[in-house]
Coordinates of C-alpha atoms in Angstrom, one line a residue:
X48 CA 1.3 -81.8 -25.3
X49 CA 0.0 -84.4 -23.0
X50 CA 0.0 -88.1 -22.7
X51 CA -3.3 -90.1 -22.7
X52 CA -4.1 -90.5 -18.9
X53 CA -0.5 -90.7 -17.9
X54 CA 1.8 -88.5 -16.2
X55 CA 5.6 -88.6 -16.0
X56 CA 7.3 -86.0 -13.7
X57 CA 10.4 -86.7 -11.7
X58 CA 9.5 -85.0 -8.5
X59 CA 6.6 -84.4 -6.0
X60 CA 5.8 -80.6 -6.0
X61 CA 2.7 -78.4 -6.0
X62 CA 1.7 -75.8 -8.5
X63 CA 1.3 -73.6 -5.4
X64 CA 5.1 -73.4 -5.5
X65 CA 6.8 -70.7 -7.7
X66 CA 10.1 -71.2 -9.5
X67 CA 9.8 -75.0 -8.9
X68 CA 12.3 -77.1 -11.1
X69 CA 10.0 -79.8 -11.3
X70 CA 7.9 -78.8 -14.6
X71 CA 8.6 -76.6 -17.1
X72 CA 6.0 -74.1 -18.3
X73 CA 5.7 -72.5 -21.8
X74 CA 3.5 -70.2 -23.8
X75 CA 0.8 -71.9 -25.7
X76 CA 1.6 -70.6 -29.2
X77 CA 2.3 -66.9 -29.0
X78 CA -0.2 -66.3 -26.6
X79 CA 0.4 -65.3 -23.1
X80 CA -1.2 -68.5 -21.6
X81 CA 1.4 -70.6 -19.6
X82 CA 0.8 -74.3 -19.6
X83 CA 2.7 -77.3 -18.1
X84 CA 4.6 -78.9 -21.1
X85 CA 2.6 -82.2 -19.7
X86 CA -1.0 -82.3 -19.5
X87 CA -3.6 -84.8 -18.6
X88 CA -6.1 -85.7 -21.2
X89 CA -9.0 -88.3 -21.4
X90 CA -8.7 -91.4 -23.7
X91 CA -11.3 -91.1 -26.4
X92 CA -14.2 -93.2 -25.9
X93 CA -13.3 -94.4 -22.3
X94 CA -14.4 -92.9 -18.9
X95 CA -12.4 -89.9 -17.9
X96 CA -9.5 -90.6 -17.5
X97 CA -10.0 -94.3 -16.7
X98 CA -12.3 -96.4 -14.7
X99 CA -14.0 -94.9 -11.6
X100 CA -14.4 -91.2 -10.4
X101 CA -12.1 -92.1 -7.7
X102 CA -9.2 -93.3 -10.1
X103 CA -9.8 -90.2 -12.0
X104 CA -9.4 -88.1 -8.8
X105 CA -6.2 -90.0 -7.9
X106 CA -4.8 -89.3 -11.4
X107 CA -5.7 -85.6 -11.4
X108 CA -4.3 -85.1 -7.9
X109 CA -1.1 -86.7 -8.8
X110 CA -0.8 -84.6 -12.0
X111 CA -1.6 -81.4 -10.1
X112 CA 0.7 -82.1 -7.3
X113 CA 3.6 -82.6 -9.9
X114 CA 3.1 -79.5 -11.4
X115 CA 0.8 -80.2 -14.3
X116 CA -1.9 -77.5 -14.7
X117 CA -3.4 -78.4 -18.1
X118 CA -6.5 -80.8 -18.2
X119 CA -8.2 -81.4 -21.4
X120 CA -11.5 -82.8 -22.0
X121 CA -14.4 -82.7 -24.8
X122 CA -18.2 -82.7 -25.0
X123 CA -18.1 -85.8 -26.8
X124 CA -16.2 -87.7 -24.2
X125 CA -18.4 -90.4 -22.5
X126 CA -21.3 -88.5 -23.8
X127 CA -20.5 -85.3 -21.5
X128 CA -19.8 -87.4 -18.5
X129 CA -16.1 -86.6 -18.8
X130 CA -16.7 -83.0 -18.1
X131 CA -19.0 -83.8 -15.3
X132 CA -16.2 -85.9 -13.5
X133 CA -13.5 -83.4 -14.2
X134 CA -15.9 -80.5 -12.7
X135 CA -16.7 -82.3 -9.7
X136 CA -13.1 -83.2 -8.9
X137 CA -12.1 -79.6 -9.4
X138 CA -14.9 -78.5 -6.9
X139 CA -14.1 -81.3 -4.4
X140 CA -10.4 -80.4 -4.4
X141 CA -10.9 -76.7 -4.0
X142 CA -8.2 -75.7 -6.4
X143 CA -8.0 -72.2 -7.3
X144 CA -9.3 -71.7 -10.8
X145 CA -6.7 -69.4 -11.7
X146 CA -4.0 -72.1 -11.2
X147 CA -5.8 -74.4 -13.8
X148 CA -5.7 -74.3 -17.5
X149 CA -8.8 -76.3 -18.7
X150 CA -9.5 -76.9 -22.3
X151 CA -12.7 -78.7 -23.9
X152 CA -13.6 -79.4 -27.5
X153 CA -16.7 -78.7 -29.5
X154 CA -18.3 -80.7 -32.5
X155 CA -20.0 -83.8 -31.3
X156 CA -22.6 -82.6 -28.8
X157 CA -25.6 -84.9 -29.4
X158 CA -27.7 -86.8 -31.8
X159 CA -29.8 -84.0 -33.1
X160 CA -28.6 -82.2 -36.5
X161 CA -28.3 -79.0 -34.7
X162 CA -26.4 -80.6 -31.9
X163 CA -23.0 -81.2 -33.9
X164 CA -20.6 -79.2 -36.1
X165 CA -19.1 -75.8 -36.0
X166 CA -22.2 -73.7 -36.7
X167 CA -22.6 -70.4 -34.5
X168 CA -25.7 -72.1 -32.8
X169 CA -23.8 -75.2 -31.7
X170 CA -20.6 -73.6 -30.7
X171 CA -22.6 -71.3 -28.3
X172 CA -25.0 -73.8 -27.1
X173 CA -22.4 -76.5 -26.9
X174 CA -19.9 -74.4 -24.8
X175 CA -22.7 -73.3 -22.5
X176 CA -23.7 -77.1 -21.9
X177 CA -20.0 -77.8 -21.1
X178 CA -19.6 -75.1 -18.6
X179 CA -22.7 -76.4 -17.0
X180 CA -21.2 -79.9 -16.8
X181 CA -17.9 -78.5 -15.7
X182 CA -19.4 -76.2 -13.2
X183 CA -17.2 -73.6 -14.4
X184 CA -17.7 -69.8 -15.7
X185 CA -15.2 -70.3 -18.6
X186 CA -12.8 -72.6 -20.1
X187 CA -9.3 -71.4 -21.2
X188 CA -9.2 -72.7 -24.4
X189 CA -12.2 -74.1 -26.5
X190 CA -11.2 -76.1 -29.6
X191 CA -13.0 -76.8 -32.8
X192 CA -12.9 -80.5 -32.6
X193 CA -12.1 -81.1 -36.4
X194 CA -13.2 -78.9 -39.6
X195 CA -16.8 -78.6 -40.5
X196 CA -17.4 -79.9 -44.0
X197 CA -20.9 -78.7 -43.8
X198 CA -22.1 -75.2 -45.2
X199 CA -25.2 -73.1 -45.0
X200 CA -24.7 -72.4 -48.9
X201 CA -25.9 -74.8 -51.4
X202 CA -23.8 -77.2 -53.3
X203 CA -20.5 -79.1 -52.5
X204 CA -18.8 -76.9 -49.8
X205 CA -15.4 -77.9 -51.3
X206 CA -16.3 -76.9 -54.8
X207 CA -16.1 -73.4 -54.3
X208 CA -13.6 -71.4 -52.1
X209 CA -16.2 -68.7 -51.4
X210 CA -18.6 -71.4 -49.9
X211 CA -15.8 -72.9 -47.8
X212 CA -14.7 -69.4 -46.5
X213 CA -18.3 -68.7 -45.6
X214 CA -18.6 -71.6 -43.0
X215 CA -15.0 -70.8 -41.6
X216 CA -15.9 -67.3 -41.2
X217 CA -19.2 -68.3 -39.1
X218 CA -16.9 -70.4 -37.0
X219 CA -14.4 -67.6 -36.3
X220 CA -17.0 -65.3 -35.7
X221 CA -18.9 -67.7 -33.0
X222 CA -15.4 -68.3 -31.4
X223 CA -14.9 -64.5 -31.1
X224 CA -18.4 -64.2 -29.7
X225 CA -17.9 -66.8 -26.9
X226 CA -14.6 -65.2 -25.9
X227 CA -16.0 -61.8 -25.9
X228 CA -18.7 -63.2 -23.6
X229 CA -16.2 -64.4 -21.4
X230 CA -17.0 -68.2 -21.9
X231 CA -13.4 -68.8 -23.1
X232 CA -10.0 -67.1 -23.0
X233 CA -8.9 -68.6 -26.4
X234 CA -9.8 -70.8 -29.0
X235 CA -7.9 -73.3 -31.1
X236 CA -8.2 -76.0 -33.8
X237 CA -8.1 -79.9 -33.5
X238 CA -7.4 -82.1 -36.7
X239 CA -7.4 -79.1 -39.0
X240 CA -5.1 -78.9 -42.0
X241 CA -2.5 -76.2 -42.2
X242 CA -4.5 -74.7 -45.1
X243 CA -7.7 -74.7 -42.8
X244 CA -5.9 -72.9 -39.9
X245 CA -4.4 -70.4 -42.5
X246 CA -7.8 -69.8 -43.7
X247 CA -9.3 -69.1 -40.2
X248 CA -6.4 -67.0 -39.4
X249 CA -7.0 -64.8 -42.7
X250 CA -10.7 -64.5 -42.0
X251 CA -9.9 -63.2 -38.4
X252 CA -7.5 -60.6 -39.7
X253 CA -9.9 -59.5 -42.3
X254 CA -12.7 -59.0 -40.2
X255 CA -10.9 -58.1 -37.1
X256 CA -11.9 -61.2 -35.3
X257 CA -9.8 -63.5 -32.9
X258 CA -7.7 -66.0 -34.6
X259 CA -6.8 -69.5 -32.9
X260 CA -3.8 -69.8 -30.9
X261 CA -3.0 -73.5 -31.4
X262 CA -3.7 -76.8 -33.2
X263 CA -4.4 -79.8 -31.2
X264 CA -2.6 -82.8 -33.1
X265 CA -1.9 -86.4 -33.0
X266 CA 2.0 -87.0 -32.5
X267 CA 3.9 -89.8 -31.6
X268 CA 6.9 -92.0 -32.9
X269 CA 5.0 -93.2 -35.7
X270 CA 3.3 -90.0 -36.9
X271 CA 5.6 -86.9 -37.0
X272 CA 5.3 -84.7 -40.1
X273 CA 2.5 -82.4 -39.3
X274 CA 4.1 -81.6 -35.7
X275 CA 7.7 -81.5 -36.6
X276 CA 7.3 -80.0 -40.1
X277 CA 3.8 -78.3 -40.7
X278 CA 3.1 -76.7 -37.4
X279 CA 6.7 -75.3 -37.0
X280 CA 6.1 -73.3 -40.1
X281 CA 2.7 -72.0 -39.0
X282 CA 4.1 -71.1 -35.6
X283 CA 6.8 -68.8 -37.3
X284 CA 4.2 -67.4 -39.7
X285 CA 1.3 -66.8 -37.8
X286 CA 2.0 -67.8 -34.1
X287 CA 0.0 -71.0 -33.9
X288 CA 1.4 -73.3 -31.3
X289 CA 0.7 -77.1 -31.0
X290 CA -1.0 -79.2 -28.2
X291 CA -0.4 -82.7 -29.1
X292 CA -2.3 -85.9 -28.3
X293 CA -1.7 -89.7 -28.4
X294 CA 2.1 -89.8 -27.6
X295 CA 1.7 -93.5 -26.9
X296 CA -0.3 -94.0 -30.1
X297 CA -3.3 -95.5 -28.3
X298 CA -1.2 -97.5 -26.2
X299 CA 0.9 -99.2 -29.3
X300 CA 4.0 -97.4 -28.3
X301 CA 4.0 -98.7 -24.5
X302 CA 5.1 -102.2 -25.7
X303 CA 2.1 -103.9 -24.1
X304 CA 1.0 -105.4 -27.5
X305 CA 4.3 -107.0 -28.2
X306 CA 2.9 -110.5 -27.4
X307 CA -0.6 -109.8 -28.8
X308 CA -3.8 -108.2 -27.5
X309 CA -3.9 -108.5 -23.7
X310 CA -7.2 -108.9 -22.0
X311 CA -8.9 -105.6 -20.8
X312 CA -6.5 -103.6 -23.1
X313 CA -8.1 -100.8 -25.2
X314 CA -7.6 -103.0 -28.4
X315 CA -9.6 -105.8 -26.8
X316 CA -12.5 -103.5 -26.0
X317 CA -15.7 -103.2 -28.0
X318 CA -15.8 -100.6 -30.6
X319 CA -11.9 -100.9 -30.9
X320 CA -11.6 -103.5 -33.8
X321 CA -9.9 -101.0 -35.8
X322 CA -7.1 -100.7 -33.4
X323 CA -6.7 -104.5 -33.1
X324 CA -6.6 -104.7 -36.8
X325 CA -4.0 -102.2 -37.0
X326 CA -1.9 -103.8 -34.4
X327 CA -2.1 -107.3 -35.9
X328 CA -1.5 -106.0 -39.6
X329 CA 1.9 -106.4 -41.2
X330 CA 2.5 -102.8 -40.5
X331 CA 1.7 -103.3 -36.9
X332 CA 4.2 -106.1 -36.6
X333 CA 6.9 -103.9 -38.2
X334 CA 6.2 -101.2 -35.6
X335 CA 6.4 -103.9 -32.9
X336 CA 9.7 -105.1 -34.0
X337 CA 11.1 -101.3 -33.9
X338 CA 9.6 -101.1 -30.4
X339 CA 11.9 -103.9 -29.4
X340 CA 14.9 -102.1 -30.7
X341 CA 13.7 -98.9 -28.9
X342 CA 13.1 -100.8 -25.6
X343 CA 17.0 -101.5 -25.6
X344 CA 17.6 -97.8 -25.9
X345 CA 15.2 -97.3 -22.9
X346 CA 17.0 -99.6 -20.9
X347 CA 20.3 -98.2 -21.7
X348 CA 19.0 -94.7 -20.5
X349 CA 17.4 -96.2 -17.4
X350 CA 13.7 -95.3 -18.4
X351 CA 10.6 -97.2 -19.6
X352 CA 9.6 -97.5 -23.2
X353 CA 6.5 -95.0 -22.5
X354 CA 8.9 -92.6 -21.0
X355 CA 11.3 -92.8 -24.0
X356 CA 8.2 -92.4 -26.2
X357 CA 7.0 -89.2 -24.7
X358 CA 10.4 -87.5 -24.3
X359 CA 11.0 -87.0 -28.1
X360 CA 7.7 -85.5 -28.3
X361 CA 8.9 -82.9 -26.1
X362 CA 12.3 -82.7 -27.7
X363 CA 10.7 -81.8 -31.1
X364 CA 8.9 -78.6 -30.4
X365 CA 7.5 -75.7 -32.4
X366 CA 9.5 -73.2 -30.7
X367 CA 13.1 -73.9 -31.2
X368 CA 14.3 -71.2 -28.8
X369 CA 12.8 -72.7 -25.8
X370 CA 14.5 -75.4 -23.6
X371 CA 12.3 -78.1 -22.0
X372 CA 13.6 -80.4 -19.3
X373 CA 10.3 -81.8 -17.7
X374 CA 11.6 -85.2 -17.0
X375 CA 14.6 -87.1 -16.2
X376 CA 14.7 -88.8 -19.6
X377 CA 14.9 -85.7 -21.7
X378 CA 18.4 -84.2 -20.7
X379 CA 19.5 -87.9 -21.7
X380 CA 18.5 -87.4 -25.2
X381 CA 21.8 -86.5 -26.9
X382 CA 22.1 -85.9 -30.6
X383 CA 23.4 -89.5 -31.0
X384 CA 20.4 -91.0 -29.1
X385 CA 18.1 -89.1 -31.1
X386 CA 19.8 -90.1 -34.4
X387 CA 19.6 -93.7 -33.1
X388 CA 16.0 -93.4 -32.6
X389 CA 15.4 -91.8 -35.9
X390 CA 17.6 -94.6 -37.6
X391 CA 15.1 -97.3 -36.1
X392 CA 11.8 -95.4 -36.8
X393 CA 13.0 -94.6 -40.5
X394 CA 10.2 -91.9 -40.7
X395 CA 12.1 -88.6 -40.0
X396 CA 10.2 -85.9 -41.8
X397 CA 12.0 -83.3 -43.8
X398 CA 10.9 -79.7 -44.5
X399 CA 11.5 -77.8 -47.7
X400 CA 14.2 -76.0 -45.9
X401 CA 15.8 -79.2 -45.2
X402 CA 15.8 -80.1 -48.9
X403 CA 17.4 -76.7 -49.9
X404 CA 20.3 -77.1 -47.5

C-alpha cells in the first residue's frame, strides 16, 4: 500500500542495507515477491509524481534511500510520460534492477478502439509499449486496470455467465503469456470486485494458467469495507493480497481543505470539478468535521494528520499474522486509540464472521 506521491519513514537508510529496521517488507499476497509496506505512486492525471522531472527524481531518491522499493505507474498516467520519467530516473540513478519492484497498469493506452481494454492484443502491445517507455526488460507486476465490460461475443456481456467468462479467460491467458515471455513476473487486478477476482482465479485453475496475486484497491479512512472485509476473505481463500492506493483520499484526509479549496490544490485544477464538488458537499463538510477531531488525536500522538491517516492503513492488513512497524506512528496505535478513531469515523465495516460472534 502506498500514499500518493508521499513517503513517511522514520530514518534515513538504503535498500543496499540488509536487516535494516527502518522499513518493513512483506510478501505481496501469497507470492514470494517482497515489497516495502509503503510505496511511491503517481497521482492520477498529474505529472509523475508531481511537477518537474527534477522533483520526481528527488521524491524517488528520498523514497529509495528510506527503504521503499515499490514504485507504481500506469500506461495512462500523463499519457505515458509518467513511465518515461520513471524509466529515466532509474537509468540515471543506476539503481540495481533487482532491488526494485516496478508495477504498471494496462487498460487505457490510446484513443484507438484497439488501444484500450483487456484484450489479448492490447495487453501484449500495451505492455510492450510500457516497457519501451520505462526502458526495462520486464515489470514485476502488471495490473489489469479495471475489469473490461467488453466481450468478443455478441450481446450484453453481463447477460450470460458464459460470455463474461470468455473475456476473463482471454485476459488471464494474455497475462499468462506476458509472464511466460518474461515481460512481467506477476499480474494483478485493480478496481475488480471480489466476484471478478474469484472468476479470474477459477479460470486460471481450470486451464492451468497463472492467477492474479493481488488487487489494487482504494483505501482510506472514508473507504474501508473492500480492504478490511472483502480482500481478507479472498486472501485466506485464494491467496490474493492487497496493494492500496489513495490513503489520503485525493488529499481530503490531509486537512488542507479544512478552510475551503486552496489555490493550486488538486481540487482547484481543471478536470477535478468532481473532487471540488465532493469536498464542498454536505458529506464533505461532515468529513472535514471528523478530520478536525482526528487532528486532535494526531497532536496527542505527536504526528501530522496525514501520518495518522496512513498509519491505520498499515494497521488493517490482509495478513493478520504479520507485524508492521514501518513508522513511528504505528506502534502508538493502541487498541484504545484505534477505537477512538473508529468512533469518530463511524464507518467500521463488519464481516459476516463479526455478526456471527
